[in-house]
Amino acid sequence: DQQVKQNSPSLSVQEGRISILNCDYTNSMFDYFLWYKKYPAEGPTFLISISSIKDKNEDGRFTVFLNKSAKHLSLHIVPSQPGDSAVYFCAASDSGNTPLVFGKGTRLSVIA
Amino acid sequence: DTAVSQTPKYLVTQMGNDKSIKCEQNLGHDTMYWYKQDSKKFLKIMFSYNNKELIINETVPNRFSPKSPDKAHLNLHINSLELGDSAVYFCASQGATGGYTFGSGTRLTVV
């Protein structure tokens, strides 16, 4: 029972272009969403979050969009840089009171 | 100075053995977790502890026993290891703002 789904296992983007990573969720109780970035042999590190009262949150090159009616969120990275190459995990929780539920991750490769 | 540290980073052991993975956080967080990333790459919650008390046990076999001697430490002991236990195990701590800080993971290989 995948409550958080990242249907694209991988994505390749040219340096300087926009990277768009998508995430869908099924649990309507989720109201807090996060993106984590993971390099090989390291733990996931927090990137950006959004609560359900907002539909957009921006931090530098990273923007997360939330569409509650579609139960969909996306992470936009612009411009993409080679150092952004990593696995990106989408995660969600119910008011932060329950442990984060993670998607399977999307491997982003930014090609110079 | 690593915020959440796990040891060992790699662990190769035979079926049937008992092993432990240690986790320590120096962030002063009250809540700590163990997550398992299996071969399908899912990061799944195993246990949650708040200030040394078990909060969540997500239907993990009782061969897995977490122990929290104090709120800065959450260790994971696994008895009678099976091939299917091979995975990467991540420890994490959660601060008051809700953010998680993960350790670098322990890759367990059971042969």
PDB file of C-alpha atoms in Angstrom:
ATOM      1  CA  ASP A   1       0.000   0.000   0.000  1.00  0.00           C
ATOM      2  CA  GLN A   2       2.002   2.925  -1.319  1.00  0.00           C
ATOM      3  CA  GLN A   3       0.663   6.084   0.227  1.00  0.00           C
ATOM      4  CA  VAL A   4       3.340   8.186  -1.443  1.00  0.00           C
ATOM      5  CA  LYS A   5       4.207   7.431  -5.032  1.00  0.00           C
ATOM      6  CA  GLN A   6       7.020   8.643  -7.204  1.00  0.00           C
ATOM      7  CA  ASN A   7       6.296   7.019 -10.515  1.00  0.00           C
ATOM      8  CA  SER A   8       9.449   8.094 -12.318  1.00  0.00           C
ATOM      9  CA  PRO A   9      12.432   6.117 -11.068  1.00  0.00           C
ATOM     10  CA  SER A  10      14.845   8.310 -12.991  1.00  0.00           C
ATOM     11  CA  LEU A  11      15.119  11.619 -14.805  1.00  0.00           C
ATOM     12  CA  SER A  12      17.892  13.111 -16.943  1.00  0.00           C
ATOM     13  CA  VAL A  13      18.116  16.841 -17.513  1.00  0.00           C
ATOM     14  CA  GLN A  14      20.669  19.069 -19.173  1.00  0.00           C
ATOM     15  CA  GLU A  15      22.548  21.531 -17.038  1.00  0.00           C
ATOM     16  CA  GLY A  16      20.803  24.886 -16.926  1.00  0.00           C
ATOM     17  CA  ARG A  17      17.378  23.451 -17.719  1.00  0.00           C
ATOM     18  CA  ILE A  18      14.479  22.906 -15.352  1.00  0.00           C
ATOM     19  CA  SER A  19      14.119  19.604 -13.477  1.00  0.00           C
ATOM     20  CA  ILE A  20      10.597  18.641 -12.453  1.00  0.00           C
ATOM     21  CA  LEU A  21      10.125  15.771 -10.043  1.00  0.00           C
ATOM     22  CA  ASN A  22       6.622  14.548  -9.339  1.00  0.00           C
ATOM     23  CA  CYS A  23       4.958  12.915  -6.372  1.00  0.00           C
ATOM     24  CA  ASP A  24       1.425  11.664  -5.736  1.00  0.00           C
ATOM     25  CA  TYR A  25      -0.162  10.690  -2.457  1.00  0.00           C
ATOM     26  CA  THR A  26      -3.293   8.819  -1.523  1.00  0.00           C
ATOM     27  CA  ASN A  27      -3.827   9.631   2.148  1.00  0.00           C
ATOM     28  CA  SER A  28      -6.040  12.706   2.445  1.00  0.00           C
ATOM     29  CA  MET A  29      -4.906  13.139   6.058  1.00  0.00           C
ATOM     30  CA  PHE A  30      -1.438  14.151   4.915  1.00  0.00           C
ATOM     31  CA  ASP A  31      -0.930  17.849   5.415  1.00  0.00           C
ATOM     32  CA  TYR A  32       2.825  18.274   5.524  1.00  0.00           C
ATOM     33  CA  PHE A  33       5.086  17.401   2.625  1.00  0.00           C
ATOM     34  CA  LEU A  34       8.824  17.372   2.268  1.00  0.00           C
ATOM     35  CA  TRP A  35      11.500  16.658  -0.278  1.00  0.00           C
ATOM     36  CA  TYR A  36      14.742  14.998   0.705  1.00  0.00           C
ATOM     37  CA  LYS A  37      17.881  14.642  -1.362  1.00  0.00           C
ATOM     38  CA  LYS A  38      20.175  11.661  -1.054  1.00  0.00           C
ATOM     39  CA  TYR A  39      23.702  11.150  -2.326  1.00  0.00           C
ATOM     40  CA  PRO A  40      25.208   7.635  -2.498  1.00  0.00           C
ATOM     41  CA  ALA A  41      26.390   6.258   0.857  1.00  0.00           C
ATOM     42  CA  GLU A  42      24.808   9.160   2.720  1.00  0.00           C
ATOM     43  CA  GLY A  43      21.533   9.614   4.535  1.00  0.00           C
ATOM     44  CA  PRO A  44      18.702  11.705   3.069  1.00  0.00           C
ATOM     45  CA  THR A  45      19.023  15.416   3.749  1.00  0.00           C
ATOM     46  CA  PHE A  46      16.135  17.833   4.004  1.00  0.00           C
ATOM     47  CA  LEU A  47      15.629  20.058   0.992  1.00  0.00           C
ATOM     48  CA  ILE A  48      12.316  21.869   1.161  1.00  0.00           C
ATOM     49  CA  SER A  49       8.849  21.439   2.655  1.00  0.00           C
ATOM     50  CA  ILE A  50       5.319  22.700   2.258  1.00  0.00           C
ATOM     51  CA  SER A  51       2.257  22.564   4.447  1.00  0.00           C
ATOM     52  CA  SER A  52      -1.210  22.038   3.069  1.00  0.00           C
ATOM     53  CA  ILE A  53      -2.223  25.616   3.741  1.00  0.00           C
ATOM     54  CA  LYS A  54       0.053  26.725   0.932  1.00  0.00           C
ATOM     55  CA  ASP A  55       0.291  25.767  -2.691  1.00  0.00           C
ATOM     56  CA  LYS A  56       3.829  26.941  -3.327  1.00  0.00           C
ATOM     57  CA  ASN A  57       7.044  27.300  -1.397  1.00  0.00           C
ATOM     58  CA  GLU A  58      10.240  28.608  -2.874  1.00  0.00           C
ATOM     59  CA  ASP A  59      13.814  28.437  -1.634  1.00  0.00           C
ATOM     60  CA  GLY A  60      16.433  29.638  -4.059  1.00  0.00           C
ATOM     61  CA  ARG A  61      16.525  27.350  -7.074  1.00  0.00           C
ATOM     62  CA  PHE A  62      14.020  24.966  -5.489  1.00  0.00           C
ATOM     63  CA  THR A  63      10.258  25.377  -5.586  1.00  0.00           C
ATOM     64  CA  VAL A  64       7.668  22.922  -4.377  1.00  0.00           C
ATOM     65  CA  PHE A  65       4.110  23.082  -5.697  1.00  0.00           C
ATOM     66  CA  LEU A  66       1.176  21.408  -3.994  1.00  0.00           C
ATOM     67  CA  ASN A  67      -2.136  20.575  -5.654  1.00  0.00           C
ATOM     68  CA  LYS A  68      -4.327  19.258  -2.852  1.00  0.00           C
ATOM     69  CA  SER A  69      -7.310  18.434  -5.013  1.00  0.00           C
ATOM     70  CA  ALA A  70      -5.146  16.251  -7.221  1.00  0.00           C
ATOM     71  CA  LYS A  71      -3.092  14.969  -4.263  1.00  0.00           C
ATOM     72  CA  HIS A  72      -0.002  15.861  -6.218  1.00  0.00           C
ATOM     73  CA  LEU A  73       3.153  17.760  -5.513  1.00  0.00           C
ATOM     74  CA  SER A  74       6.156  18.575  -7.588  1.00  0.00           C
ATOM     75  CA  LEU A  75       9.656  19.844  -7.049  1.00  0.00           C
ATOM     76  CA  HIS A  76      11.103  22.259  -9.579  1.00  0.00           C
ATOM     77  CA  ILE A  77      14.816  22.889  -9.748  1.00  0.00           C
ATOM     78  CA  VAL A  78      15.904  25.738 -11.968  1.00  0.00           C
ATOM     79  CA  PRO A  79      18.508  26.068 -13.240  1.00  0.00           C
ATOM     80  CA  SER A  80      19.644  22.486 -12.743  1.00  0.00           C
ATOM     81  CA  GLN A  81      23.284  21.957 -11.855  1.00  0.00           C
ATOM     82  CA  PRO A  82      25.468  18.819 -12.009  1.00  0.00           C
ATOM     83  CA  GLY A  83      25.687  18.862  -8.192  1.00  0.00           C
ATOM     84  CA  ASP A  84      21.925  18.349  -8.083  1.00  0.00           C
ATOM     85  CA  SER A  85      22.427  14.796  -9.363  1.00  0.00           C
ATOM     86  CA  ALA A  86      21.068  12.626  -6.549  1.00  0.00           C
ATOM     87  CA  VAL A  87      18.030  10.612  -5.527  1.00  0.00           C
ATOM     88  CA  TYR A  88      15.092  12.779  -4.471  1.00  0.00           C
ATOM     89  CA  PHE A  89      12.555  11.417  -2.015  1.00  0.00           C
ATOM     90  CA  CYS A  90       9.104  12.827  -1.527  1.00  0.00           C
ATOM     91  CA  ALA A  91       7.720  12.396   2.009  1.00  0.00           C
ATOM     92  CA  ALA A  92       4.466  13.195   3.761  1.00  0.00           C
ATOM     93  CA  SER A  93       2.983  13.157   7.212  1.00  0.00           C
ATOM     94  CA  ASP A  94      -0.171  13.943   9.142  1.00  0.00           C
ATOM     95  CA  SER A  95       0.529  17.235  10.953  1.00  0.00           C
ATOM     96  CA  GLY A  96       4.017  16.060  11.753  1.00  0.00           C
ATOM     97  CA  ASN A  97       2.562  13.776  14.378  1.00  0.00           C
ATOM     98  CA  THR A  98       3.116  10.597  12.439  1.00  0.00           C
ATOM     99  CA  PRO A  99       6.401   9.349  11.023  1.00  0.00           C
ATOM    100  CA  LEU A 100       7.192  10.493   7.550  1.00  0.00           C
ATOM    101  CA  VAL A 101       6.006   8.206   4.776  1.00  0.00           C
ATOM    102  CA  PHE A 102       8.427   8.183   1.882  1.00  0.00           C
ATOM    103  CA  GLY A 103       8.132   7.515  -1.815  1.00  0.00           C
ATOM    104  CA  LYS A 104      10.597   5.258  -3.637  1.00  0.00           C
ATOM    105  CA  GLY A 105      12.655   8.158  -4.883  1.00  0.00           C
ATOM    106  CA  THR A 106      13.568   9.541  -8.278  1.00  0.00           C
ATOM    107  CA  ARG A 107      17.168   9.506  -9.436  1.00  0.00           C
ATOM    108  CA  LEU A 108      18.000  12.832 -11.075  1.00  0.00           C
ATOM    109  CA  SER A 109      20.986  13.064 -13.382  1.00  0.00           C
ATOM    110  CA  VAL A 110      22.003  16.528 -14.499  1.00  0.00           C
ATOM    111  CA  ILE A 111      24.196  16.311 -17.549  1.00  0.00           C
ATOM    112  CA  ALA A 112      26.812  18.977 -18.131  1.00  0.00           C
TER     113      ALA A 112
ATOM    114  CA  ASP B   1      30.783  16.991  14.280  1.00  0.00           C
ATOM    115  CA  THR B   2      28.199  14.544  12.924  1.00  0.00           C
ATOM    116  CA  ALA B   3      24.652  15.277  14.091  1.00  0.00           C
ATOM    117  CA  VAL B   4      23.320  11.710  13.722  1.00  0.00           C
ATOM    118  CA  SER B   5      25.938   9.004  13.607  1.00  0.00           C
ATOM    119  CA  GLN B   6      25.410   5.324  12.948  1.00  0.00           C
ATOM    120  CA  THR B   7      27.861   2.496  13.377  1.00  0.00           C
ATOM    121  CA  PRO B   8      28.861   0.387  11.636  1.00  0.00           C
ATOM    122  CA  LYS B   9      28.485   1.771   8.136  1.00  0.00           C
ATOM    123  CA  TYR B  10      28.747  -1.688   6.596  1.00  0.00           C
ATOM    124  CA  LEU B  11      27.921  -5.019   8.174  1.00  0.00           C
ATOM    125  CA  VAL B  12      28.263  -8.420   6.503  1.00  0.00           C
ATOM    126  CA  THR B  13      27.188 -11.404   8.542  1.00  0.00           C
ATOM    127  CA  GLN B  14      25.933 -14.945   8.237  1.00  0.00           C
ATOM    128  CA  MET B  15      22.365 -16.098   8.578  1.00  0.00           C
ATOM    129  CA  GLY B  16      21.396 -16.919  12.113  1.00  0.00           C
ATOM    130  CA  ASN B  17      23.795 -14.452  13.728  1.00  0.00           C
ATOM    131  CA  ASP B  18      22.792 -11.671  16.123  1.00  0.00           C
ATOM    132  CA  LYS B  19      23.999  -8.148  15.404  1.00  0.00           C
ATOM    133  CA  SER B  20      23.523  -4.606  16.640  1.00  0.00           C
ATOM    134  CA  ILE B  21      23.540  -1.236  14.954  1.00  0.00           C
ATOM    135  CA  LYS B  22      24.156   1.852  17.056  1.00  0.00           C
ATOM    136  CA  CYS B  23      22.803   5.348  16.586  1.00  0.00           C
ATOM    137  CA  GLU B  24      23.612   8.523  18.439  1.00  0.00           C
ATOM    138  CA  GLN B  25      22.379  12.074  17.919  1.00  0.00           C
ATOM    139  CA  ASN B  26      23.872  15.210  19.414  1.00  0.00           C
ATOM    140  CA  LEU B  27      21.034  17.517  18.399  1.00  0.00           C
ATOM    141  CA  GLY B  28      19.083  17.320  21.630  1.00  0.00           C
ATOM    142  CA  HIS B  29      16.069  15.920  19.794  1.00  0.00           C
ATOM    143  CA  ASP B  30      13.455  13.966  21.724  1.00  0.00           C
ATOM    144  CA  THR B  31      12.274  11.686  18.918  1.00  0.00           C
ATOM    145  CA  MET B  32      14.313   9.102  17.067  1.00  0.00           C
ATOM    146  CA  TYR B  33      13.439   6.611  14.348  1.00  0.00           C
ATOM    147  CA  TRP B  34      14.701   3.562  12.552  1.00  0.00           C
ATOM    148  CA  TYR B  35      13.876   3.300   8.864  1.00  0.00           C
ATOM    149  CA  LYS B  36      14.641   0.405   6.539  1.00  0.00           C
ATOM    150  CA  GLN B  37      15.391   0.869   2.857  1.00  0.00           C
ATOM    151  CA  ASP B  38      14.863  -2.444   1.153  1.00  0.00           C
ATOM    152  CA  SER B  39      15.868  -3.670  -2.289  1.00  0.00           C
ATOM    153  CA  LYS B  40      12.869  -1.914  -3.802  1.00  0.00           C
ATOM    154  CA  LYS B  41      14.259   1.359  -2.428  1.00  0.00           C
ATOM    155  CA  PHE B  42      11.303   2.084  -0.157  1.00  0.00           C
ATOM    156  CA  LEU B  43      12.201   3.894   3.045  1.00  0.00           C
ATOM    157  CA  LYS B  44       9.878   2.316   5.597  1.00  0.00           C
ATOM    158  CA  ILE B  45       9.419   3.264   9.216  1.00  0.00           C
ATOM    159  CA  MET B  46      10.313   0.517  11.668  1.00  0.00           C
ATOM    160  CA  PHE B  47      10.330   2.137  15.098  1.00  0.00           C
ATOM    161  CA  SER B  48       9.778   5.485  16.692  1.00  0.00           C
ATOM    162  CA  TYR B  49      11.005   6.485  20.143  1.00  0.00           C
ATOM    163  CA  ASN B  50      10.220   9.640  22.063  1.00  0.00           C
ATOM    164  CA  ASN B  51      12.440  10.422  25.008  1.00  0.00           C
ATOM    165  CA  LYS B  52      13.408   6.760  25.454  1.00  0.00           C
ATOM    166  CA  GLU B  53       9.829   5.490  25.149  1.00  0.00           C
ATOM    167  CA  LEU B  54       8.662   3.300  22.258  1.00  0.00           C
ATOM    168  CA  ILE B  55       5.937   5.110  20.353  1.00  0.00           C
ATOM    169  CA  ILE B  56       5.591   3.154  17.135  1.00  0.00           C
ATOM    170  CA  ASN B  57       6.415  -0.392  16.138  1.00  0.00           C
ATOM    171  CA  GLU B  58       5.383  -0.913  12.552  1.00  0.00           C
ATOM    172  CA  THR B  59       4.754  -4.652  12.458  1.00  0.00           C
ATOM    173  CA  VAL B  60       8.417  -5.423  12.544  1.00  0.00           C
ATOM    174  CA  PRO B  61       9.307  -9.043  13.469  1.00  0.00           C
ATOM    175  CA  ASN B  62      10.199  -9.348  17.115  1.00  0.00           C
ATOM    176  CA  ARG B  63      13.676 -10.500  16.098  1.00  0.00           C
ATOM    177  CA  PHE B  64      14.253  -6.733  15.869  1.00  0.00           C
ATOM    178  CA  SER B  65      14.573  -5.081  19.251  1.00  0.00           C
ATOM    179  CA  PRO B  66      15.303  -1.379  19.582  1.00  0.00           C
ATOM    180  CA  LYS B  67      16.829  -0.078  22.761  1.00  0.00           C
ATOM    181  CA  SER B  68      17.094   3.519  23.884  1.00  0.00           C
ATOM    182  CA  PRO B  69      19.338   3.891  26.948  1.00  0.00           C
ATOM    183  CA  ASP B  70      18.867   7.669  26.802  1.00  0.00           C
ATOM    184  CA  LYS B  71      17.220  10.084  24.413  1.00  0.00           C
ATOM    185  CA  ALA B  72      20.444  10.597  22.478  1.00  0.00           C
ATOM    186  CA  HIS B  73      20.816   6.935  21.600  1.00  0.00           C
ATOM    187  CA  LEU B  74      18.630   4.452  19.753  1.00  0.00           C
ATOM    188  CA  ASN B  75      20.247   1.119  19.023  1.00  0.00           C
ATOM    189  CA  LEU B  76      18.841  -1.708  16.953  1.00  0.00           C
ATOM    190  CA  HIS B  77      19.515  -5.309  17.835  1.00  0.00           C
ATOM    191  CA  ILE B  78      18.611  -8.042  15.382  1.00  0.00           C
ATOM    192  CA  ASN B  79      18.455 -11.704  16.390  1.00  0.00           C
ATOM    193  CA  SER B  80      18.670 -14.726  14.119  1.00  0.00           C
ATOM    194  CA  LEU B  81      19.405 -12.735  11.005  1.00  0.00           C
ATOM    195  CA  GLU B  82      17.704 -13.817   7.785  1.00  0.00           C
ATOM    196  CA  LEU B  83      18.570 -13.162   4.152  1.00  0.00           C
ATOM    197  CA  GLY B  84      15.569 -10.848   3.853  1.00  0.00           C
ATOM    198  CA  ASP B  85      17.002  -8.571   6.526  1.00  0.00           C
ATOM    199  CA  SER B  86      19.596  -7.380   4.021  1.00  0.00           C
ATOM    200  CA  ALA B  87      18.903  -3.685   3.527  1.00  0.00           C
ATOM    201  CA  VAL B  88      20.156  -0.241   4.420  1.00  0.00           C
ATOM    202  CA  TYR B  89      19.014   0.867   7.856  1.00  0.00           C
ATOM    203  CA  PHE B  90      18.730   4.575   8.585  1.00  0.00           C
ATOM    204  CA  CYS B  91      18.477   6.193  11.950  1.00  0.00           C
ATOM    205  CA  ALA B  92      16.884   9.635  12.163  1.00  0.00           C
ATOM    206  CA  SER B  93      16.063  12.176  14.823  1.00  0.00           C
ATOM    207  CA  GLN B  94      13.293  14.731  14.782  1.00  0.00           C
ATOM    208  CA  GLY B  95      13.443  18.194  16.236  1.00  0.00           C
ATOM    209  CA  ALA B  96      10.717  20.479  17.508  1.00  0.00           C
ATOM    210  CA  THR B  97      10.222  22.020  14.060  1.00  0.00           C
ATOM    211  CA  GLY B  98       9.379  18.577  12.691  1.00  0.00           C
ATOM    212  CA  GLY B  99      12.419  18.219  10.465  1.00  0.00           C
ATOM    213  CA  TYR B 100      14.279  14.933  10.350  1.00  0.00           C
ATOM    214  CA  THR B 101      18.031  14.528  10.414  1.00  0.00           C
ATOM    215  CA  PHE B 102      19.212  11.194   9.090  1.00  0.00           C
ATOM    216  CA  GLY B 103      22.327   9.220   9.763  1.00  0.00           C
ATOM    217  CA  SER B 104      24.387   8.016   6.826  1.00  0.00           C
ATOM    218  CA  GLY B 105      22.923   4.527   6.971  1.00  0.00           C
ATOM    219  CA  THR B 106      24.146   1.023   7.769  1.00  0.00           C
ATOM    220  CA  ARG B 107      24.261  -1.398   4.859  1.00  0.00           C
ATOM    221  CA  LEU B 108      23.515  -4.834   6.266  1.00  0.00           C
ATOM    222  CA  THR B 109      24.253  -7.853   4.091  1.00  0.00           C
ATOM    223  CA  VAL B 110      23.226 -11.272   5.329  1.00  0.00           C
ATOM    224  CA  VAL B 111      24.894 -14.178   3.539  1.00  0.00           C
TER     225      VAL B 111
END
